[in-house]
Tab-separated table of C-alpha atoms and ligand atoms in Angstrom:
chain	number	residue	atom	x	y	z
A	22	MET	CA	63.773	-49.498	-54.376
A	23	ARG	CA	60.167	-48.753	-55.221
A	24	LEU	CA	58.497	-50.826	-57.927
A	25	GLU	CA	55.817	-49.392	-60.164
A	26	ARG	CA	53.256	-52.124	-60.684
A	27	ASP	CA	51.053	-50.701	-63.440
A	28	VAL	CA	51.686	-51.888	-66.975
A	29	LYS	CA	53.915	-49.759	-69.188
A	30	LEU	CA	53.772	-50.298	-72.918
A	31	THR	CA	55.864	-49.787	-75.990
A	32	PHE	CA	54.860	-49.757	-79.676
A	33	ASP	CA	55.097	-53.514	-80.199
A	34	ASP	CA	52.864	-54.192	-77.196
A	35	VAL	CA	49.774	-52.678	-78.812
A	36	LEU	CA	47.655	-52.593	-81.947
A	37	ILE	CA	45.089	-50.008	-82.930
A	38	ARG	CA	41.635	-51.558	-83.002
A	39	PRO	CA	39.679	-50.992	-86.242
A	40	LYS	CA	36.290	-49.311	-85.968
A	41	ARG	CA	33.341	-48.570	-88.224
A	42	SER	CA	33.886	-45.280	-89.979
A	43	THR	CA	32.250	-42.981	-92.478
A	44	LEU	CA	35.496	-42.172	-94.249
A	45	ILE	CA	35.671	-43.451	-97.794
A	46	SER	CA	39.392	-43.437	-98.549
A	47	ARG	CA	42.788	-42.377	-97.268
A	48	SER	CA	42.532	-39.252	-99.379
A	49	ASP	CA	39.772	-38.062	-97.024
A	50	VAL	CA	42.326	-37.766	-94.223
A	51	ASN	CA	44.088	-34.493	-93.525
A	52	LEU	CA	47.454	-34.935	-91.813
A	53	GLU	CA	48.156	-31.236	-91.443
A	54	ARG	CA	47.814	-29.699	-88.034
A	55	GLU	CA	47.864	-26.130	-86.860
A	56	PHE	CA	49.288	-25.475	-83.422
A	57	GLY	CA	49.430	-22.434	-81.208
A	58	PHE	CA	52.075	-22.546	-78.468
A	59	ARG	CA	52.076	-21.738	-74.776
A	60	HIS	CA	55.057	-19.409	-74.664
A	61	SER	CA	55.999	-18.206	-78.111
A	62	LYS	CA	52.408	-17.472	-79.161
A	63	GLN	CA	53.514	-18.564	-82.612
A	64	LYS	CA	51.324	-20.523	-84.968
A	65	TRP	CA	52.749	-23.401	-86.956
A	66	LYS	CA	50.973	-25.381	-89.659
A	67	GLY	CA	52.196	-28.551	-91.308
A	68	ILE	CA	52.520	-32.317	-90.985
A	69	PRO	CA	54.094	-32.801	-87.553
A	70	ILE	CA	56.613	-35.494	-88.452
A	71	VAL	CA	60.195	-34.459	-87.774
A	72	ALA	CA	63.624	-35.635	-88.946
A	73	ALA	CA	65.932	-36.282	-85.980
A	74	ASN	CA	68.810	-33.891	-85.330
A	75	MET	CA	71.347	-36.621	-85.970
A	76	ASP	CA	74.475	-36.278	-88.139
A	77	THR	CA	72.949	-38.620	-90.679
A	78	THR	CA	69.397	-37.238	-90.910
A	79	GLY	CA	69.257	-33.673	-89.527
A	80	LEU	CA	70.446	-32.269	-92.806
A	81	PHE	CA	69.608	-29.513	-95.273
A	82	SER	CA	69.406	-32.194	-97.999
A	83	ILE	CA	66.688	-33.984	-96.011
A	84	ALA	CA	64.927	-30.698	-95.215
A	85	LYS	CA	64.639	-29.859	-98.912
A	86	ILE	CA	62.512	-32.968	-99.416
A	87	LEU	CA	60.559	-32.933	-96.148
A	88	GLN	CA	59.540	-29.282	-96.491
A	89	ARG	CA	57.622	-30.192	-99.653
A	90	TYR	CA	55.365	-32.200	-97.353
A	91	LYS	CA	55.414	-29.441	-94.706
A	92	MET	CA	57.427	-31.709	-92.423
A	93	ILE	CA	60.146	-30.399	-90.112
A	94	THR	CA	63.858	-31.154	-89.957
A	95	CYS	CA	65.732	-30.498	-86.726
A	96	MET	CA	69.187	-29.666	-88.024
A	97	GLN	CA	72.133	-31.501	-86.557
A	98	LYS	CA	73.987	-29.159	-84.234
A	99	PHE	CA	77.388	-29.412	-85.917
A	100	TYR	CA	76.454	-27.219	-88.861
A	101	SER	CA	78.304	-23.913	-88.812
A	102	THR	CA	76.755	-20.466	-89.057
A	103	LYS	CA	78.129	-20.275	-92.575
A	104	ASP	CA	76.373	-23.542	-93.499
A	105	PHE	CA	73.120	-21.957	-92.347
A	106	GLU	CA	73.727	-18.738	-94.270
A	107	GLN	CA	74.214	-20.729	-97.450
A	108	ALA	CA	71.302	-23.072	-96.884
A	109	TRP	CA	68.478	-20.529	-96.768
A	110	GLU	CA	68.379	-20.197	-100.510
A	111	ASP	CA	66.754	-23.656	-100.707
A	112	VAL	CA	65.539	-24.344	-97.189
A	113	ASP	CA	62.268	-22.969	-95.811
A	114	PRO	CA	62.804	-21.588	-92.271
A	115	ASN	CA	59.241	-22.588	-91.365
A	116	PHE	CA	60.276	-26.215	-91.492
A	117	ALA	CA	63.848	-26.125	-90.194
A	118	ALA	CA	64.718	-26.024	-86.494
A	119	VAL	CA	68.112	-24.908	-85.212
A	120	THR	CA	69.427	-27.444	-82.697
A	121	CYS	CA	71.748	-26.603	-79.839
A	122	GLY	CA	73.343	-28.292	-76.859
A	123	THR	CA	73.779	-26.756	-73.431
A	124	THR	CA	77.381	-25.587	-73.182
A	125	GLU	CA	78.318	-21.898	-73.092
A	126	ASN	CA	79.713	-22.265	-76.552
A	127	SER	CA	76.407	-23.726	-77.791
A	128	PHE	CA	74.508	-20.653	-76.679
A	129	ASP	CA	76.763	-18.284	-78.654
A	130	LEU	CA	76.510	-20.541	-81.674
A	131	LEU	CA	72.724	-20.648	-81.336
A	132	GLU	CA	72.562	-16.842	-81.303
A	133	ARG	CA	74.701	-16.641	-84.427
A	134	LYS	CA	72.699	-19.273	-86.261
A	135	MET	CA	69.397	-17.645	-85.350
A	136	ALA	CA	70.742	-14.359	-86.709
A	137	THR	CA	71.170	-15.924	-90.171
A	138	ASN	CA	67.423	-15.769	-90.830
A	139	GLU	CA	64.819	-13.891	-88.834
A	140	ASN	CA	62.106	-16.251	-90.078
A	141	ILE	CA	63.456	-19.323	-88.303
A	142	LYS	CA	60.573	-20.440	-86.115
A	143	MET	CA	61.959	-23.263	-84.008
A	144	ILE	CA	64.835	-23.967	-81.651
A	145	CYS	CA	65.548	-27.505	-80.457
A	146	ILE	CA	67.566	-27.860	-77.242
A	147	ASP	CA	68.708	-31.438	-77.247
A	148	VAL	CA	70.406	-33.333	-74.447
A	149	ALA	CA	70.486	-37.062	-73.751
A	150	ASN	CA	69.380	-36.567	-70.154
A	151	GLY	CA	66.847	-33.803	-69.616
A	152	TYR	CA	66.555	-34.516	-65.886
A	153	ARG	CA	69.357	-32.280	-64.687
A	154	GLU	CA	68.395	-29.088	-62.880
A	155	VAL	CA	70.908	-27.132	-64.955
A	156	PHE	CA	68.967	-28.114	-68.047
A	157	LEU	CA	65.888	-26.326	-66.731
A	158	GLU	CA	68.024	-23.228	-66.146
A	159	TYR	CA	69.306	-23.422	-69.707
A	160	VAL	CA	65.778	-23.720	-71.110
A	161	LYS	CA	64.804	-20.608	-69.128
A	162	ARG	CA	67.779	-18.746	-70.522
A	163	VAL	CA	66.965	-19.657	-74.140
A	164	ARG	CA	63.298	-18.765	-73.549
A	165	ASN	CA	64.282	-15.342	-72.178
A	166	ASN	CA	66.553	-14.663	-75.111
A	167	PHE	CA	64.156	-15.887	-77.772
A	168	PRO	CA	60.655	-15.103	-76.451
A	169	GLU	CA	59.054	-15.439	-79.880
A	170	LYS	CA	60.572	-18.714	-80.994
A	171	ILE	CA	58.969	-22.138	-80.663
A	172	LEU	CA	61.162	-23.948	-78.179
A	173	ILE	CA	61.557	-27.726	-78.287
A	174	ALA	CA	63.423	-29.195	-75.298
A	175	GLY	CA	64.287	-32.702	-74.111
A	176	ASN	CA	64.685	-35.549	-73.689
A	177	VAL	CA	62.619	-36.792	-70.784
A	178	ALA	CA	60.116	-39.636	-70.431
A	179	THR	CA	57.950	-38.836	-67.433
A	180	ARG	CA	55.148	-36.469	-66.627
A	181	GLU	CA	56.743	-34.444	-63.835
A	182	MET	CA	59.771	-33.459	-65.881
A	183	THR	CA	57.618	-32.704	-68.927
A	184	GLU	CA	55.650	-30.293	-66.805
A	185	ALA	CA	58.798	-28.770	-65.329
A	186	LEU	CA	60.222	-28.146	-68.805
A	187	ILE	CA	57.016	-26.510	-69.994
A	188	LEU	CA	56.935	-24.279	-66.945
A	189	ALA	CA	60.589	-23.405	-67.592
A	190	GLY	CA	59.746	-22.160	-71.084
A	191	ALA	CA	59.534	-25.115	-73.476
A	192	ASP	CA	56.651	-25.090	-75.948
A	193	ILE	CA	57.264	-28.682	-77.008
A	194	VAL	CA	58.888	-31.345	-74.827
A	195	LYS	CA	60.827	-34.105	-76.547
A	196	VAL	CA	59.918	-37.472	-75.079
A	197	GLY	CA	62.067	-40.598	-75.236
A	198	ILE	CA	64.713	-42.095	-72.988
A	199	GLY	CA	66.247	-45.156	-74.529
A	200	PRO	CA	63.880	-46.178	-77.347
A	201	GLY	CA	66.080	-45.049	-80.277
A	202	SER	CA	67.135	-47.579	-82.909
A	203	VAL	CA	70.853	-46.900	-82.309
A	204	CYS	CA	70.575	-46.084	-78.616
A	205	THR	CA	72.180	-48.309	-75.995
A	206	THR	CA	71.223	-46.377	-72.843
A	207	ARG	CA	68.923	-49.162	-71.660
A	208	LYS	CA	71.769	-51.663	-71.942
A	209	VAL	CA	74.596	-49.437	-70.730
A	210	ALA	CA	72.821	-47.665	-67.883
A	211	GLY	CA	69.707	-49.769	-67.346
A	212	VAL	CA	67.685	-46.576	-67.682
A	213	GLY	CA	64.610	-46.011	-69.844
A	214	TYR	CA	60.835	-45.928	-70.043
A	215	PRO	CA	58.547	-47.834	-72.430
A	216	GLN	CA	57.904	-45.319	-75.172
A	217	LEU	CA	54.156	-45.630	-75.776
A	218	SER	CA	53.381	-45.117	-72.088
A	219	ALA	CA	55.935	-42.307	-71.921
A	220	ILE	CA	54.161	-40.524	-74.784
A	221	ALA	CA	50.688	-40.991	-73.276
A	222	GLU	CA	51.732	-39.847	-69.793
A	223	CYS	CA	53.873	-36.909	-70.933
A	224	ALA	CA	51.197	-35.779	-73.413
A	225	ASP	CA	48.624	-35.829	-70.645
A	226	GLY	CA	50.886	-33.697	-68.446
A	227	ALA	CA	51.819	-31.318	-71.251
A	228	HIS	CA	48.328	-30.814	-72.635
A	229	GLY	CA	47.057	-29.849	-69.193
A	230	LEU	CA	49.499	-26.945	-69.304
A	231	ASN	CA	48.783	-26.009	-72.905
A	232	GLY	CA	52.130	-27.539	-73.855
A	233	HIS	CA	52.966	-30.046	-76.553
A	234	VAL	CA	55.068	-33.190	-76.872
A	235	MET	CA	57.297	-34.588	-79.577
A	236	ALA	CA	57.678	-38.380	-79.375
A	237	ASP	CA	61.317	-39.125	-80.148
A	238	GLY	CA	62.700	-42.570	-80.930
A	239	GLY	CA	61.592	-46.137	-81.357
A	240	CYS	CA	59.439	-45.794	-84.473
A	241	SER	CA	60.585	-48.491	-86.873
A	242	SER	CA	57.574	-48.516	-89.206
A	243	PRO	CA	54.777	-46.179	-90.335
A	244	GLY	CA	52.492	-48.114	-87.962
A	245	ASP	CA	54.677	-47.047	-85.025
A	246	VAL	CA	54.394	-43.414	-86.127
A	247	ALA	CA	50.610	-43.848	-86.190
A	248	LYS	CA	50.713	-45.415	-82.702
A	249	ALA	CA	52.801	-42.496	-81.407
A	250	PHE	CA	50.195	-39.999	-82.650
A	251	ALA	CA	47.426	-42.228	-81.322
A	252	ALA	CA	49.112	-42.205	-77.902
A	253	GLY	CA	48.888	-38.413	-77.843
A	254	ALA	CA	52.078	-37.157	-79.487
A	255	ASP	CA	51.645	-33.796	-81.186
A	256	PHE	CA	54.876	-34.288	-83.162
A	257	VAL	CA	56.799	-37.483	-83.945
A	258	MET	CA	60.550	-37.442	-84.508
A	259	ILE	CA	62.204	-40.200	-86.550
A	260	GLY	CA	65.840	-41.080	-87.176
A	261	GLY	CA	66.356	-44.664	-88.266
A	262	MET	CA	63.333	-44.675	-90.572
A	263	LEU	CA	64.950	-41.905	-92.616
A	264	SER	CA	68.414	-43.488	-92.640
A	265	GLY	CA	70.002	-45.264	-95.615
A	266	HIS	CA	68.812	-42.785	-98.244
A	267	ASP	CA	70.588	-40.730	-100.896
A	268	GLU	CA	69.890	-37.510	-98.977
A	269	CYS	CA	71.488	-38.851	-95.765
A	270	ALA	CA	75.077	-38.441	-94.673
A	271	GLY	CA	76.834	-41.750	-94.027
A	272	ASP	CA	79.368	-44.030	-95.646
A	273	LEU	CA	77.905	-46.247	-98.337
A	274	ILE	CA	78.692	-49.964	-98.274
A	275	PHE	CA	79.462	-51.733	-101.564
A	276	GLU	CA	79.730	-55.440	-102.247
A	277	ASP	CA	82.301	-56.844	-104.699
A	278	ASP	CA	82.159	-54.910	-107.987
A	279	ASN	CA	78.505	-54.008	-107.723
A	280	PRO	CA	78.265	-50.217	-108.293
A	281	THR	CA	74.951	-50.053	-106.436
A	282	PRO	CA	75.466	-49.699	-102.682
A	283	VAL	CA	73.971	-52.404	-100.498
A	284	GLY	CA	74.040	-50.517	-97.232
A	285	MET	CA	74.824	-47.295	-95.426
A	286	LYS	CA	76.325	-46.555	-92.020
A	287	PHE	CA	73.990	-45.100	-89.434
A	288	TYR	CA	75.160	-44.202	-85.948
A	289	GLY	CA	73.914	-42.827	-82.654
A	290	MET	CA	74.955	-39.343	-81.608
A	291	ALA	CA	76.493	-40.819	-78.451
A	292	SER	CA	78.273	-43.631	-80.323
A	293	GLU	CA	82.032	-43.890	-80.686
A	294	THR	CA	81.623	-43.059	-84.381
A	295	ALA	CA	79.948	-39.731	-83.518
A	296	MET	CA	82.434	-38.942	-80.757
A	297	GLU	CA	85.368	-39.646	-83.045
A	298	LYS	CA	83.872	-37.551	-85.830
A	299	HIS	CA	83.312	-34.553	-83.590
A	300	GLY	CA	86.604	-34.861	-81.758
A	301	ASN	CA	85.170	-35.585	-78.332
A	302	LEU	CA	86.151	-39.205	-77.907
A	303	ILE	CA	87.365	-38.971	-74.358
A	304	LYS	CA	88.392	-42.381	-73.169
A	305	ASN	CA	88.258	-41.688	-69.494
A	306	GLU	CA	86.491	-43.551	-66.773
A	307	TYR	CA	83.503	-41.185	-66.734
A	308	ARG	CA	82.417	-41.171	-70.294
A	309	GLY	CA	81.473	-44.178	-72.402
A	310	SER	CA	79.352	-44.461	-75.507
A	311	GLU	CA	75.586	-44.833	-75.263
A	312	GLY	CA	74.960	-45.380	-78.934
A	313	LYS	CA	75.919	-47.838	-81.620
A	314	THR	CA	76.910	-47.882	-85.269
A	315	VAL	CA	74.926	-50.090	-87.608
A	316	THR	CA	74.677	-50.775	-91.320
A	317	VAL	CA	71.193	-50.163	-92.656
A	318	PRO	CA	70.003	-51.291	-96.099
A	319	TYR	CA	70.558	-48.712	-98.856
A	320	ARG	CA	67.127	-47.470	-99.907
A	321	GLY	CA	67.671	-44.865	-102.645
A	322	ALA	CA	65.737	-41.608	-102.580
A	323	VAL	CA	63.988	-40.602	-99.343
A	324	LYS	CA	60.790	-39.412	-101.044
A	325	PRO	CA	59.125	-42.865	-101.419
A	326	THR	CA	59.858	-43.567	-97.745
A	327	VAL	CA	58.203	-40.291	-96.742
A	328	VAL	CA	55.196	-41.136	-98.910
A	329	ASP	CA	54.983	-44.586	-97.245
A	330	ILE	CA	55.033	-43.042	-93.768
A	331	LEU	CA	52.288	-40.556	-94.619
A	332	SER	CA	50.248	-43.252	-96.284
A	333	GLY	CA	50.536	-45.503	-93.207
A	334	VAL	CA	49.391	-42.768	-90.842
A	335	ARG	CA	46.519	-41.893	-93.203
A	336	SER	CA	45.526	-45.556	-93.269
A	337	ALA	CA	45.478	-45.711	-89.449
A	338	CYS	CA	43.180	-42.672	-89.451
A	339	THR	CA	40.790	-44.330	-91.912
A	340	TYR	CA	40.659	-47.517	-89.826
A	341	VAL	CA	39.491	-45.631	-86.747
A	342	GLY	CA	37.375	-42.990	-88.452
A	343	ALA	CA	39.623	-39.981	-87.839
A	344	SER	CA	39.252	-37.473	-90.658
A	345	ASN	CA	42.287	-35.577	-89.444
A	346	LEU	CA	45.402	-36.225	-87.394
A	347	LYS	CA	44.132	-34.334	-84.361
A	348	GLN	CA	41.260	-36.800	-84.023
A	349	LEU	CA	43.470	-39.889	-84.264
A	350	SER	CA	44.261	-40.112	-80.571
A	351	LYS	CA	40.645	-39.423	-79.579
A	352	CYS	CA	39.387	-42.139	-81.944
A	353	THR	CA	41.927	-44.767	-80.925
A	354	THR	CA	41.267	-47.800	-78.750
B	414	5GP	P1	65.020	-43.699	-83.990
B	414	5GP	O1	63.985	-42.990	-84.789
B	414	5GP	O2	66.237	-44.012	-84.783
B	414	5GP	O3	64.474	-44.916	-83.294
B	414	5GP	O4	65.437	-42.733	-82.792
B	414	5GP	C1	66.015	-41.470	-83.033
B	414	5GP	C2	66.377	-40.844	-81.712
B	414	5GP	O5	67.328	-41.635	-80.996
B	414	5GP	C3	67.071	-39.505	-81.806
B	414	5GP	O6	66.198	-38.466	-82.129
B	414	5GP	C4	67.685	-39.377	-80.424
B	414	5GP	O7	66.758	-38.917	-79.461
B	414	5GP	C5	68.031	-40.811	-80.079
B	414	5GP	N1	69.479	-41.055	-80.257
B	414	5GP	C6	70.240	-40.794	-81.334
B	414	5GP	N2	71.499	-41.188	-81.140
B	414	5GP	C7	71.562	-41.708	-79.903
B	414	5GP	C8	72.610	-42.265	-79.111
B	414	5GP	O8	73.758	-42.422	-79.532
B	414	5GP	N3	72.287	-42.656	-77.847
B	414	5GP	C9	71.024	-42.522	-77.351
B	414	5GP	N4	70.787	-42.887	-76.088
B	414	5GP	N5	69.998	-42.023	-78.088
B	414	5GP	C10	70.270	-41.617	-79.334
């Protein structure tokens, strides 16, 4: 075994140091960014915070709210083509990514979903372990078939695989192995990488190639989202922070006769709950769960939570003197 001796950090290990600044208030801060991408040559403009493609959050109901703030929703991959056809009446394709897995079946489904609206800009290829060679081949195949679409691919947590994915055709690499709020990979497999360092290292690799990164997992407060951007993330994906709201899917928990729910179920996409729901609970010796099911507090409408997140990131920018999100990482110590 080889040990890496340099310090690796996660969100809780750091704080952003305040600095003198000329900004007067949070309203001076612009959180919108405009990106151009290495492969697709597309432009995208908006606030680069993204709802995770989980059963409970990657939903059209969430997208309808987030798109008002120009934020993206990566749709959970179990929607049917028909669901997509019906959704476009209310959902803006600029802010909705179609998610797919890597099986043969997934590719056909992806093609059908993409055909439901020619204005869909983004495809998210999501696997738990982005380190397999076959994954690179799949990314190349999707890139060849959709040369003009913004391709998000992951997850990985280290520089060399970020670079490999960008060279294979990804515009945005999704970064995060094990940090998710309902992820148990670090416990089950002992595998992971401290998320703040993963973001900084992968961003450095990606930006050198004119690629981008999406930090995925481990943000449990608006301050963590700010730290992810400060570390160099171009996009930040959140799951747990959006859970427990009216717009989410998940069983509500009631107490006694109280008609107001006290909690909501939230589960990992590799949990037994997810496997049971999607009919792939295979109890054999090769496949176990790498996610858990939790009850999160019920929090009503998602809009105030979104406003809180944006306000937190704006506040971070004011503390370090960044008048826009792009400057946040440059201004951060
Ligand atoms: P959160 O924002 O809740 O901390 O993290 C969300 C991310 O956790 C998702 O976007 C996804 O990458 C990851 N995730 C979701 N479900 C599971 C799971 O069951 N197992 C693992 N290992 N990761 C998961």
